Amino acid sequence: MRTIRWENGVVVTVDQSLLPRRLAFISLRNPRQVVKALKGMKIRGAPLIGAAAALALAQPAYNLKG
């Protein structure tokens, strides 16, 4: 199972604050939402934090028009 993925400019990841009781995914549509998820401990662990941060930086470039 992938814990993080990119879907057309949206970061989709496991909401780790719900584990192990429940497996749920969150869709983060902009860097602000990624930061909020990081601060809220929905994204944990150094490798996942790094991947989420890199994808958050890519979001504005992906969404540029023109």
CSV table of N, CA and C in Angstrom, one decimal:
chain,number,residue,atom,x,y,z
A,1,MET,N,0.8,-1.2,0.0
A,1,MET,CA,0.0,0.0,0.0
A,1,MET,C,0.9,1.2,0.0
A,2,ARG,N,0.5,2.2,-0.8
A,2,ARG,CA,1.3,3.5,-0.8
A,2,ARG,C,0.7,4.4,0.2
A,3,THR,N,1.6,5.0,1.0
A,3,THR,CA,1.1,5.9,2.0
A,3,THR,C,0.9,7.4,1.5
A,4,ILE,N,1.5,7.6,0.3
A,4,ILE,CA,1.3,9.0,-0.3
A,4,ILE,C,1.3,8.8,-1.8
A,5,ARG,N,0.5,9.6,-2.5
A,5,ARG,CA,0.5,9.6,-3.9
A,5,ARG,C,0.1,11.0,-4.4
A,6,TRP,N,0.4,11.2,-5.7
A,6,TRP,CA,0.1,12.5,-6.4
A,6,TRP,C,-1.1,12.1,-7.4
A,7,GLU,N,-2.2,12.9,-7.4
A,7,GLU,CA,-3.3,12.7,-8.3
A,7,GLU,C,-3.7,14.0,-8.9
A,8,ASN,N,-3.1,14.3,-10.1
A,8,ASN,CA,-3.5,15.5,-10.8
A,8,ASN,C,-3.4,16.8,-9.9
A,9,GLY,N,-2.2,16.9,-9.2
A,9,GLY,CA,-2.0,18.1,-8.4
A,9,GLY,C,-2.5,18.0,-7.0
A,10,VAL,N,-3.1,16.9,-6.6
A,10,VAL,CA,-3.6,16.7,-5.3
A,10,VAL,C,-2.7,15.7,-4.6
A,11,VAL,N,-2.3,16.0,-3.3
A,11,VAL,CA,-1.5,15.0,-2.5
A,11,VAL,C,-2.5,14.2,-1.7
A,12,VAL,N,-2.5,12.9,-1.9
A,12,VAL,CA,-3.4,12.0,-1.2
A,12,VAL,C,-2.5,11.1,-0.3
A,13,THR,N,-2.8,11.1,1.0
A,13,THR,CA,-2.0,10.4,1.9
A,13,THR,C,-2.9,9.8,3.0
A,14,VAL,N,-2.3,8.8,3.7
A,14,VAL,CA,-3.0,8.2,4.9
A,14,VAL,C,-3.1,9.2,6.0
A,15,ASP,N,-4.2,9.3,6.6
A,15,ASP,CA,-4.4,10.2,7.8
A,15,ASP,C,-3.9,9.3,9.0
A,16,GLN,N,-2.6,9.6,9.4
A,16,GLN,CA,-2.0,8.7,10.4
A,16,GLN,C,-2.5,9.0,11.8
A,17,SER,N,-3.2,10.1,12.0
A,17,SER,CA,-3.8,10.4,13.3
A,17,SER,C,-4.9,9.4,13.7
A,18,LEU,N,-5.5,8.7,12.7
A,18,LEU,CA,-6.5,7.7,12.9
A,18,LEU,C,-6.1,6.3,13.1
A,19,LEU,N,-4.8,6.1,12.7
A,19,LEU,CA,-4.2,4.7,12.9
A,19,LEU,C,-4.0,4.3,14.3
A,20,PRO,N,-4.1,3.1,14.8
A,20,PRO,CA,-4.5,1.9,14.0
A,20,PRO,C,-6.0,1.6,14.0
A,21,ARG,N,-6.8,2.5,14.6
A,21,ARG,CA,-8.2,2.2,14.6
A,21,ARG,C,-8.9,2.2,13.3
A,22,ARG,N,-8.5,3.0,12.4
A,22,ARG,CA,-9.1,3.2,11.1
A,22,ARG,C,-8.2,3.6,10.0
A,23,LEU,N,-8.4,3.1,8.8
A,23,LEU,CA,-7.6,3.5,7.7
A,23,LEU,C,-8.4,4.5,6.9
A,24,ALA,N,-7.9,5.7,6.8
A,24,ALA,CA,-8.6,6.8,6.0
A,24,ALA,C,-7.5,7.6,5.2
A,25,PHE,N,-7.9,8.1,4.1
A,25,PHE,CA,-7.0,8.9,3.3
A,25,PHE,C,-7.5,10.4,3.3
A,26,ILE,N,-6.6,11.3,3.2
A,26,ILE,CA,-6.9,12.7,3.1
A,26,ILE,C,-6.4,13.3,1.8
A,27,SER,N,-7.1,14.2,1.2
A,27,SER,CA,-6.7,14.9,0.0
A,27,SER,C,-6.3,16.3,0.3
A,28,LEU,N,-5.1,16.6,-0.1
A,28,LEU,CA,-4.6,17.9,0.3
A,28,LEU,C,-4.3,18.7,-1.1
A,29,ARG,N,-5.1,19.7,-1.3
A,29,ARG,CA,-5.2,20.4,-2.6
A,29,ARG,C,-4.2,21.6,-2.7
A,30,ASN,N,-3.6,22.0,-1.7
A,30,ASN,CA,-2.6,23.1,-1.8
A,30,ASN,C,-1.6,23.0,-0.6
A,31,PRO,N,-0.5,23.8,-0.7
A,31,PRO,CA,0.5,23.7,0.3
A,31,PRO,C,0.0,24.0,1.7
A,32,ARG,N,-0.9,24.9,1.8
A,32,ARG,CA,-1.5,25.3,3.1
A,32,ARG,C,-2.1,24.1,3.8
A,33,GLN,N,-2.8,23.3,3.0
A,33,GLN,CA,-3.5,22.1,3.6
A,33,GLN,C,-2.4,21.1,4.0
A,34,VAL,N,-1.3,21.0,3.3
A,34,VAL,CA,-0.2,20.1,3.6
A,34,VAL,C,0.4,20.5,4.9
A,35,VAL,N,0.7,21.8,5.1
A,35,VAL,CA,1.2,22.3,6.3
A,35,VAL,C,0.3,22.0,7.5
A,36,LYS,N,-1.0,22.3,7.3
A,36,LYS,CA,-2.0,22.0,8.4
A,36,LYS,C,-2.0,20.5,8.8
A,37,ALA,N,-1.9,19.7,7.8
A,37,ALA,CA,-1.8,18.2,8.1
A,37,ALA,C,-0.6,17.8,8.8
A,38,LEU,N,0.5,18.5,8.5
A,38,LEU,CA,1.8,18.2,9.2
A,38,LEU,C,1.7,18.7,10.6
A,39,LYS,N,1.2,19.9,10.8
A,39,LYS,CA,1.1,20.4,12.2
A,39,LYS,C,0.1,19.6,13.0
A,40,GLY,N,-1.0,19.1,12.4
A,40,GLY,CA,-2.0,18.3,13.1
A,40,GLY,C,-1.6,16.9,13.3
A,41,MET,N,-0.4,16.5,12.9
A,41,MET,CA,0.2,15.1,13.1
A,41,MET,C,-0.6,14.1,12.2
A,42,LYS,N,-1.2,14.5,11.2
A,42,LYS,CA,-1.9,13.6,10.3
A,42,LYS,C,-0.9,12.9,9.3
A,43,ILE,N,0.3,13.6,9.2
A,43,ILE,CA,1.4,13.1,8.4
A,43,ILE,C,2.6,13.0,9.4
A,44,ARG,N,3.1,11.7,9.6
A,44,ARG,CA,4.2,11.5,10.5
A,44,ARG,C,5.3,10.7,9.9
A,45,GLY,N,6.5,10.8,10.5
A,45,GLY,CA,7.6,10.0,10.0
A,45,GLY,C,8.4,10.8,9.0
A,46,ALA,N,9.8,10.8,9.2
A,46,ALA,CA,10.6,11.6,8.4
A,46,ALA,C,10.5,11.3,6.9
A,47,PRO,N,10.5,10.1,6.4
A,47,PRO,CA,10.3,9.9,5.0
A,47,PRO,C,9.0,10.5,4.4
A,48,LEU,N,7.9,10.2,5.1
A,48,LEU,CA,6.6,10.7,4.6
A,48,LEU,C,6.6,12.2,4.7
A,49,ILE,N,7.1,12.8,5.8
A,49,ILE,CA,7.1,14.3,5.9
A,49,ILE,C,7.9,14.9,4.7
A,50,GLY,N,9.1,14.3,4.4
A,50,GLY,CA,9.9,14.8,3.3
A,50,GLY,C,9.2,14.7,2.0
A,51,ALA,N,8.5,13.6,1.7
A,51,ALA,CA,7.7,13.4,0.5
A,51,ALA,C,6.6,14.4,0.4
A,52,ALA,N,5.9,14.6,1.5
A,52,ALA,CA,4.7,15.5,1.5
A,52,ALA,C,5.2,16.9,1.3
A,53,ALA,N,6.3,17.3,1.9
A,53,ALA,CA,6.9,18.7,1.7
A,53,ALA,C,7.3,18.9,0.2
A,54,ALA,N,7.9,17.9,-0.4
A,54,ALA,CA,8.3,18.0,-1.8
A,54,ALA,C,7.1,18.1,-2.7
A,55,LEU,N,6.1,17.4,-2.5
A,55,LEU,CA,4.9,17.4,-3.3
A,55,LEU,C,4.2,18.8,-3.1
A,56,ALA,N,4.2,19.3,-1.8
A,56,ALA,CA,3.6,20.6,-1.6
A,56,ALA,C,4.3,21.7,-2.3
A,57,LEU,N,5.6,21.6,-2.5
A,57,LEU,CA,6.3,22.6,-3.3
A,57,LEU,C,6.0,22.5,-4.7
A,58,ALA,N,5.7,21.3,-5.2
A,58,ALA,CA,5.4,21.1,-6.6
A,58,ALA,C,4.0,21.5,-7.0
A,59,GLN,N,3.1,21.6,-6.0
A,59,GLN,CA,1.7,22.0,-6.3
A,59,GLN,C,1.5,23.3,-7.0
A,60,PRO,N,2.1,24.4,-6.5
A,60,PRO,CA,1.9,25.7,-7.2
A,60,PRO,C,2.5,25.6,-8.6
A,61,ALA,N,3.6,25.0,-8.9
A,61,ALA,CA,4.1,24.9,-10.2
A,61,ALA,C,3.2,24.1,-11.1
A,62,TYR,N,2.6,23.0,-10.6
A,62,TYR,CA,1.7,22.2,-11.4
A,62,TYR,C,0.4,23.0,-11.8
A,63,ASN,N,0.0,23.8,-10.9
A,63,ASN,CA,-1.3,24.5,-11.1
A,63,ASN,C,-1.1,25.9,-11.8
A,64,LEU,N,0.1,26.2,-12.3
A,64,LEU,CA,0.3,27.4,-13.0
A,64,LEU,C,-0.4,27.3,-14.4
A,65,LYS,N,-1.0,28.4,-14.8
A,65,LYS,CA,-1.7,28.4,-16.1
A,65,LYS,C,-0.8,29.0,-17.1
A,66,GLY,N,-0.7,28.4,-18.3
A,66,GLY,CA,0.1,29.0,-19.3
A,66,GLY,C,1.4,28.4,-19.5
